[in-house]
């Protein structure tokens, strides 16, 4: 593609696994609940009752998308909060062992490590594409009394989808509860919670073009979990605190919007990323990380041999392009524990980039990105390795 490099793209945002722009339809619905219908939903007059009704509509929208009863959805301030609550809230009632995978988000790994000071903690290894081994899980469940297994639906760095149905079936077989962090997969896969039969599911709004600062925990009816916050009794007494009404409204609307066109959008996005990877393989000898056959449609994680990803992404950012880097996995504390668990070398980790799309990305951005990547590599004196 011939680009006039003097005309810089305003922005190419390819980091939708980090966060997403809030859909303007979502903003419009939220606005009414900051400027006009600003009542506290616990009050009995009309402003409060309008806010309460809006919360319940949002709960219904999220529940419809996950395929559960509205009463099983509890709003939290984010996915991190929901993950912490799932692990600690279950542990409070049943302090038997806990199993997590090595590639969980830090908001699962860190509370698990904390709980592991007083209960048995097993961390499941993953293979080179980031999948757990079901036999290893079964051995762990056979060998120990386990209260909870927490394995994500899909990974935020490489997009690998875990065998959630099989994990859930093993949990049921051995009497453990199953918590599934669905923050990245929600809105990108059509599975309902009944399809994989989890007892607890974590969701987050800002990954689906909803606002930041709002998430949810699905808790299957009858699950013994300790309330997260004690106080005024909001969220059926499970998570006290005045509701963030506009955020909740936004989360509900964002859920509805992403569900409606999901199948079409996700196959368009997958095609865009497959095309991009085909180009990058030729141009840069890029290698794809993760399970390319069983992966979220919107995440492409690549290693470009001998390229310092932080430097390359810095140059790309000067052109207005936003992408994530894999960073050093072992030595750097902030490095990728996911790539490390998949057995990637320190060098590979440093050469790793993540490109993540959403329904707002256009096909033309892919060709622009390729052209700017080539320009950046020339600027850095990195020849293609052909
Ligand atoms: N779980 C996964 C898989 C994530 O990717 C993230 C955020 O990136 C979280 C949990 C945390 O969600 P939040 O940013 O809403 O706290």
PDB file of C-alpha atoms in Angstrom, residues 195-383:
ATOM      1  CA  UNK A 195     -23.024 -24.044  28.078  1.00  0.00           C
ATOM      2  CA  UNK A 196     -20.043 -24.378  30.397  1.00  0.00           C
ATOM      3  CA  UNK A 197     -21.847 -24.645  33.717  1.00  0.00           C
ATOM      4  CA  UNK A 198     -19.640 -22.423  35.869  1.00  0.00           C
ATOM      5  CA  UNK A 199     -20.671 -21.553  39.419  1.00  0.00           C
ATOM      6  CA  UNK A 200     -19.088 -18.098  39.322  1.00  0.00           C
ATOM      7  CA  UNK A 201     -18.228 -15.902  36.327  1.00  0.00           C
ATOM      8  CA  UNK A 202     -16.371 -12.573  36.258  1.00  0.00           C
ATOM      9  CA  UNK A 203     -17.282  -9.838  33.774  1.00  0.00           C
ATOM     10  CA  UNK A 204     -15.967  -6.334  33.120  1.00  0.00           C
ATOM     11  CA  UNK A 205     -17.641  -3.503  31.222  1.00  0.00           C
ATOM     12  CA  UNK A 206     -14.686  -1.588  29.821  1.00  0.00           C
ATOM     13  CA  UNK A 207     -13.623  -4.468  27.539  1.00  0.00           C
ATOM     14  CA  UNK A 208     -16.933  -4.293  25.623  1.00  0.00           C
ATOM     15  CA  UNK A 209     -17.234  -0.567  24.856  1.00  0.00           C
ATOM     16  CA  UNK A 210     -18.834   0.136  28.217  1.00  0.00           C
ATOM     17  CA  UNK A 211     -17.470   2.482  30.902  1.00  0.00           C
ATOM     18  CA  UNK A 212     -14.558   1.734  33.220  1.00  0.00           C
ATOM     19  CA  UNK A 213     -15.270   1.231  36.911  1.00  0.00           C
ATOM     20  CA  UNK A 214     -17.979  -1.382  36.612  1.00  0.00           C
ATOM     21  CA  UNK A 215     -17.958  -5.177  36.471  1.00  0.00           C
ATOM     22  CA  UNK A 216     -20.041  -8.056  37.717  1.00  0.00           C
ATOM     23  CA  UNK A 217     -19.847 -11.424  39.354  1.00  0.00           C
ATOM     24  CA  UNK A 218     -22.311 -14.103  38.315  1.00  0.00           C
ATOM     25  CA  UNK A 219     -23.051 -16.315  41.293  1.00  0.00           C
ATOM     26  CA  UNK A 220     -25.118 -19.411  40.563  1.00  0.00           C
ATOM     27  CA  UNK A 221     -28.193 -19.484  42.771  1.00  0.00           C
ATOM     28  CA  UNK A 222     -27.528 -21.397  45.981  1.00  0.00           C
ATOM     29  CA  UNK A 223     -23.727 -20.952  45.955  1.00  0.00           C
ATOM     30  CA  UNK A 224     -22.383 -20.281  49.449  1.00  0.00           C
ATOM     31  CA  UNK A 225     -20.337 -17.106  49.119  1.00  0.00           C
ATOM     32  CA  UNK A 226     -19.602 -14.470  51.766  1.00  0.00           C
ATOM     33  CA  UNK A 227     -20.771 -10.918  50.984  1.00  0.00           C
ATOM     34  CA  UNK A 228     -17.982  -8.723  49.657  1.00  0.00           C
ATOM     35  CA  UNK A 229     -18.874  -5.469  51.408  1.00  0.00           C
ATOM     36  CA  UNK A 230     -21.047  -5.196  54.501  1.00  0.00           C
ATOM     37  CA  UNK A 231     -23.101  -2.043  54.898  1.00  0.00           C
ATOM     38  CA  UNK A 232     -26.355  -0.685  53.545  1.00  0.00           C
ATOM     39  CA  UNK A 233     -27.376  -3.987  51.985  1.00  0.00           C
ATOM     40  CA  UNK A 234     -27.294  -3.085  48.293  1.00  0.00           C
ATOM     41  CA  UNK A 235     -26.951  -5.891  45.729  1.00  0.00           C
ATOM     42  CA  UNK A 236     -29.093  -8.188  47.903  1.00  0.00           C
ATOM     43  CA  UNK A 237     -26.740  -7.607  50.793  1.00  0.00           C
ATOM     44  CA  UNK A 238     -23.798  -9.077  48.887  1.00  0.00           C
ATOM     45  CA  UNK A 239     -22.018  -5.883  47.882  1.00  0.00           C
ATOM     46  CA  UNK A 240     -23.058  -2.859  49.916  1.00  0.00           C
ATOM     47  CA  UNK A 241     -22.321   0.669  48.756  1.00  0.00           C
ATOM     48  CA  UNK A 242     -24.346   3.218  46.796  1.00  0.00           C
ATOM     49  CA  UNK A 243     -24.724   1.998  43.243  1.00  0.00           C
ATOM     50  CA  UNK A 244     -22.695   3.600  40.449  1.00  0.00           C
ATOM     51  CA  UNK A 245     -25.919   4.079  38.496  1.00  0.00           C
ATOM     52  CA  UNK A 246     -24.608   5.625  35.270  1.00  0.00           C
ATOM     53  CA  UNK A 247     -21.820   3.042  35.013  1.00  0.00           C
ATOM     54  CA  UNK A 248     -24.253   0.198  35.594  1.00  0.00           C
ATOM     55  CA  UNK A 249     -26.571   1.633  32.939  1.00  0.00           C
ATOM     56  CA  UNK A 250     -23.616   1.872  30.544  1.00  0.00           C
ATOM     57  CA  UNK A 251     -22.557  -1.715  31.226  1.00  0.00           C
ATOM     58  CA  UNK A 252     -26.088  -2.935  30.501  1.00  0.00           C
ATOM     59  CA  UNK A 253     -26.304  -1.019  27.230  1.00  0.00           C
ATOM     60  CA  UNK A 254     -22.813  -2.112  26.150  1.00  0.00           C
ATOM     61  CA  UNK A 255     -23.769  -5.762  26.776  1.00  0.00           C
ATOM     62  CA  UNK A 256     -26.868  -5.436  24.653  1.00  0.00           C
ATOM     63  CA  UNK A 257     -24.994  -3.726  21.815  1.00  0.00           C
ATOM     64  CA  UNK A 258     -22.135  -6.191  21.553  1.00  0.00           C
ATOM     65  CA  UNK A 259     -24.435  -9.199  21.673  1.00  0.00           C
ATOM     66  CA  UNK A 260     -26.584  -8.116  18.713  1.00  0.00           C
ATOM     67  CA  UNK A 261     -23.934  -8.091  15.950  1.00  0.00           C
ATOM     68  CA  UNK A 262     -21.407 -10.404  17.578  1.00  0.00           C
ATOM     69  CA  UNK A 263     -21.175 -13.309  15.140  1.00  0.00           C
ATOM     70  CA  UNK A 264     -20.754 -11.100  12.074  1.00  0.00           C
ATOM     71  CA  UNK A 265     -18.354  -8.697  13.766  1.00  0.00           C
ATOM     72  CA  UNK A 266     -16.184 -11.381  15.273  1.00  0.00           C
ATOM     73  CA  UNK A 267     -15.738 -13.210  11.968  1.00  0.00           C
ATOM     74  CA  UNK A 268     -14.837  -9.886  10.296  1.00  0.00           C
ATOM     75  CA  UNK A 269     -12.282  -9.199  13.018  1.00  0.00           C
ATOM     76  CA  UNK A 270     -10.842 -12.709  12.800  1.00  0.00           C
ATOM     77  CA  UNK A 271     -10.408 -12.302   9.026  1.00  0.00           C
ATOM     78  CA  UNK A 272      -8.655  -8.957   9.570  1.00  0.00           C
ATOM     79  CA  UNK A 273      -6.220 -10.438  12.085  1.00  0.00           C
ATOM     80  CA  UNK A 274      -5.566 -13.564  10.007  1.00  0.00           C
ATOM     81  CA  UNK A 275      -4.779 -11.315   7.022  1.00  0.00           C
ATOM     82  CA  UNK A 276      -2.532  -9.128   9.159  1.00  0.00           C
ATOM     83  CA  UNK A 277      -0.638 -12.130  10.474  1.00  0.00           C
ATOM     84  CA  UNK A 278      -0.156 -13.498   6.938  1.00  0.00           C
ATOM     85  CA  UNK A 279       1.412 -10.143   5.957  1.00  0.00           C
ATOM     86  CA  UNK A 280       3.568  -9.935   9.077  1.00  0.00           C
ATOM     87  CA  UNK A 281       4.843 -13.478   8.608  1.00  0.00           C
ATOM     88  CA  UNK A 282       6.174 -12.521   5.190  1.00  0.00           C
ATOM     89  CA  UNK A 283       7.433  -9.069   6.150  1.00  0.00           C
ATOM     90  CA  UNK A 284       8.947  -9.765   9.556  1.00  0.00           C
ATOM     91  CA  UNK A 285       9.042 -13.571  10.046  1.00  0.00           C
ATOM     92  CA  UNK A 286       6.564 -13.064  12.891  1.00  0.00           C
ATOM     93  CA  UNK A 287       5.548 -16.135  14.887  1.00  0.00           C
ATOM     94  CA  UNK A 288       2.061 -16.371  16.363  1.00  0.00           C
ATOM     95  CA  UNK A 289       1.772 -17.145  20.079  1.00  0.00           C
ATOM     96  CA  UNK A 290      -1.169 -18.937  21.663  1.00  0.00           C
ATOM     97  CA  UNK A 291      -3.604 -21.491  20.320  1.00  0.00           C
ATOM     98  CA  UNK A 292      -4.364 -20.275  16.794  1.00  0.00           C
ATOM     99  CA  UNK A 293      -7.131 -22.892  16.412  1.00  0.00           C
ATOM    100  CA  UNK A 294      -8.878 -22.131  19.669  1.00  0.00           C
ATOM    101  CA  UNK A 295      -8.369 -18.482  20.304  1.00  0.00           C
ATOM    102  CA  UNK A 296     -10.416 -15.321  20.790  1.00  0.00           C
ATOM    103  CA  UNK A 297     -11.076 -13.756  17.393  1.00  0.00           C
ATOM    104  CA  UNK A 298      -9.819 -10.313  18.419  1.00  0.00           C
ATOM    105  CA  UNK A 299      -6.337 -11.047  19.821  1.00  0.00           C
ATOM    106  CA  UNK A 300      -3.149 -11.570  17.813  1.00  0.00           C
ATOM    107  CA  UNK A 301       0.010 -12.086  19.854  1.00  0.00           C
ATOM    108  CA  UNK A 302       3.219 -12.257  17.842  1.00  0.00           C
ATOM    109  CA  UNK A 303       6.946 -12.502  18.340  1.00  0.00           C
ATOM    110  CA  UNK A 304       9.039 -10.670  15.757  1.00  0.00           C
ATOM    111  CA  UNK A 305      12.476 -12.245  15.977  1.00  0.00           C
ATOM    112  CA  UNK A 306      15.327  -9.935  17.011  1.00  0.00           C
ATOM    113  CA  UNK A 307      13.085  -6.909  17.404  1.00  0.00           C
ATOM    114  CA  UNK A 308      12.953  -5.022  20.710  1.00  0.00           C
ATOM    115  CA  UNK A 309       9.179  -4.710  20.990  1.00  0.00           C
ATOM    116  CA  UNK A 310       9.264  -1.783  23.437  1.00  0.00           C
ATOM    117  CA  UNK A 311      11.370   0.256  21.011  1.00  0.00           C
ATOM    118  CA  UNK A 312       9.257  -0.698  17.986  1.00  0.00           C
ATOM    119  CA  UNK A 313       5.999   0.084  19.770  1.00  0.00           C
ATOM    120  CA  UNK A 314       7.463   3.422  20.884  1.00  0.00           C
ATOM    121  CA  UNK A 315       8.203   4.372  17.267  1.00  0.00           C
ATOM    122  CA  UNK A 316       4.753   3.164  16.158  1.00  0.00           C
ATOM    123  CA  UNK A 317       3.213   5.278  18.889  1.00  0.00           C
ATOM    124  CA  UNK A 318       4.871   8.354  17.395  1.00  0.00           C
ATOM    125  CA  UNK A 319       2.755   7.633  14.310  1.00  0.00           C
ATOM    126  CA  UNK A 320      -0.352   7.437  16.488  1.00  0.00           C
ATOM    127  CA  UNK A 321      -0.506   3.641  16.739  1.00  0.00           C
ATOM    128  CA  UNK A 322      -1.363   1.988  20.074  1.00  0.00           C
ATOM    129  CA  UNK A 323      -0.363  -1.654  20.618  1.00  0.00           C
ATOM    130  CA  UNK A 324       0.713  -3.650  23.668  1.00  0.00           C
ATOM    131  CA  UNK A 325       4.095  -5.264  24.223  1.00  0.00           C
ATOM    132  CA  UNK A 326       4.854  -8.642  25.782  1.00  0.00           C
ATOM    133  CA  UNK A 327       7.817  -7.369  27.825  1.00  0.00           C
ATOM    134  CA  UNK A 328      10.529  -9.361  29.523  1.00  0.00           C
ATOM    135  CA  UNK A 329       9.027 -12.357  31.291  1.00  0.00           C
ATOM    136  CA  UNK A 330      11.368 -13.677  33.910  1.00  0.00           C
ATOM    137  CA  UNK A 331      13.614 -10.981  35.247  1.00  0.00           C
ATOM    138  CA  UNK A 332      11.295  -8.017  35.077  1.00  0.00           C
ATOM    139  CA  UNK A 333       8.695  -8.133  37.827  1.00  0.00           C
ATOM    140  CA  UNK A 334       6.162  -6.489  35.543  1.00  0.00           C
ATOM    141  CA  UNK A 335       6.939  -8.902  32.719  1.00  0.00           C
ATOM    142  CA  UNK A 336       4.579 -11.451  31.231  1.00  0.00           C
ATOM    143  CA  UNK A 337       3.967 -14.430  33.510  1.00  0.00           C
ATOM    144  CA  UNK A 338       1.777 -15.793  30.708  1.00  0.00           C
ATOM    145  CA  UNK A 339       4.548 -16.002  28.109  1.00  0.00           C
ATOM    146  CA  UNK A 340       6.893 -17.344  30.790  1.00  0.00           C
ATOM    147  CA  UNK A 341       4.395 -20.096  31.688  1.00  0.00           C
ATOM    148  CA  UNK A 342       4.165 -20.999  27.981  1.00  0.00           C
ATOM    149  CA  UNK A 343       7.920 -21.555  27.980  1.00  0.00           C
ATOM    150  CA  UNK A 344       8.916 -18.498  25.942  1.00  0.00           C
ATOM    151  CA  UNK A 345      12.519 -17.406  26.258  1.00  0.00           C
ATOM    152  CA  UNK A 346      13.475 -14.046  27.716  1.00  0.00           C
ATOM    153  CA  UNK A 347      14.520 -12.923  24.239  1.00  0.00           C
ATOM    154  CA  UNK A 348      11.207 -13.952  22.662  1.00  0.00           C
ATOM    155  CA  UNK A 349       9.249 -12.162  25.375  1.00  0.00           C
ATOM    156  CA  UNK A 350      11.107  -8.962  24.644  1.00  0.00           C
ATOM    157  CA  UNK A 351      10.163  -9.282  20.972  1.00  0.00           C
ATOM    158  CA  UNK A 352       6.471  -9.845  21.568  1.00  0.00           C
ATOM    159  CA  UNK A 353       3.572  -7.596  20.602  1.00  0.00           C
ATOM    160  CA  UNK A 354      -0.174  -7.930  21.147  1.00  0.00           C
ATOM    161  CA  UNK A 355      -2.634  -6.521  18.649  1.00  0.00           C
ATOM    162  CA  UNK A 356      -6.249  -6.586  19.794  1.00  0.00           C
ATOM    163  CA  UNK A 357      -9.180  -5.312  17.731  1.00  0.00           C
ATOM    164  CA  UNK A 358     -12.795  -4.433  18.301  1.00  0.00           C
ATOM    165  CA  UNK A 359     -15.848  -3.738  16.182  1.00  0.00           C
ATOM    166  CA  UNK A 360     -14.670  -0.134  15.802  1.00  0.00           C
ATOM    167  CA  UNK A 361     -11.557  -1.092  13.832  1.00  0.00           C
ATOM    168  CA  UNK A 362     -11.692  -0.774  10.069  1.00  0.00           C
ATOM    169  CA  UNK A 363      -9.997  -2.893   7.392  1.00  0.00           C
ATOM    170  CA  UNK A 364      -8.068   0.168   6.136  1.00  0.00           C
ATOM    171  CA  UNK A 365      -6.340   0.436   9.516  1.00  0.00           C
ATOM    172  CA  UNK A 366      -4.730  -2.952   8.931  1.00  0.00           C
ATOM    173  CA  UNK A 367      -3.039  -1.859   5.704  1.00  0.00           C
ATOM    174  CA  UNK A 368      -2.043   1.446   7.308  1.00  0.00           C
ATOM    175  CA  UNK A 369      -0.578  -0.442  10.241  1.00  0.00           C
ATOM    176  CA  UNK A 370       1.478  -2.714   7.967  1.00  0.00           C
ATOM    177  CA  UNK A 371       2.830   0.281   6.064  1.00  0.00           C
ATOM    178  CA  UNK A 372       3.743   2.112   9.270  1.00  0.00           C
ATOM    179  CA  UNK A 373       5.315  -1.007  10.730  1.00  0.00           C
ATOM    180  CA  UNK A 374       7.570  -1.293   7.688  1.00  0.00           C
ATOM    181  CA  UNK A 375       8.452   2.384   8.004  1.00  0.00           C
ATOM    182  CA  UNK A 376       9.204   1.969  11.710  1.00  0.00           C
ATOM    183  CA  UNK A 377      11.413  -1.034  11.041  1.00  0.00           C
ATOM    184  CA  UNK A 378      13.329   0.899   8.409  1.00  0.00           C
ATOM    185  CA  UNK A 379      13.716   3.775  10.810  1.00  0.00           C
ATOM    186  CA  UNK A 380      15.131   1.375  13.370  1.00  0.00           C
ATOM    187  CA  UNK A 381      17.323  -0.155  10.710  1.00  0.00           C
ATOM    188  CA  UNK A 382      15.635  -3.526  11.149  1.00  0.00           C
ATOM    189  CA  UNK A 383      15.621  -5.293   7.844  1.00  0.00           C
TER     190      UNK A 383
END
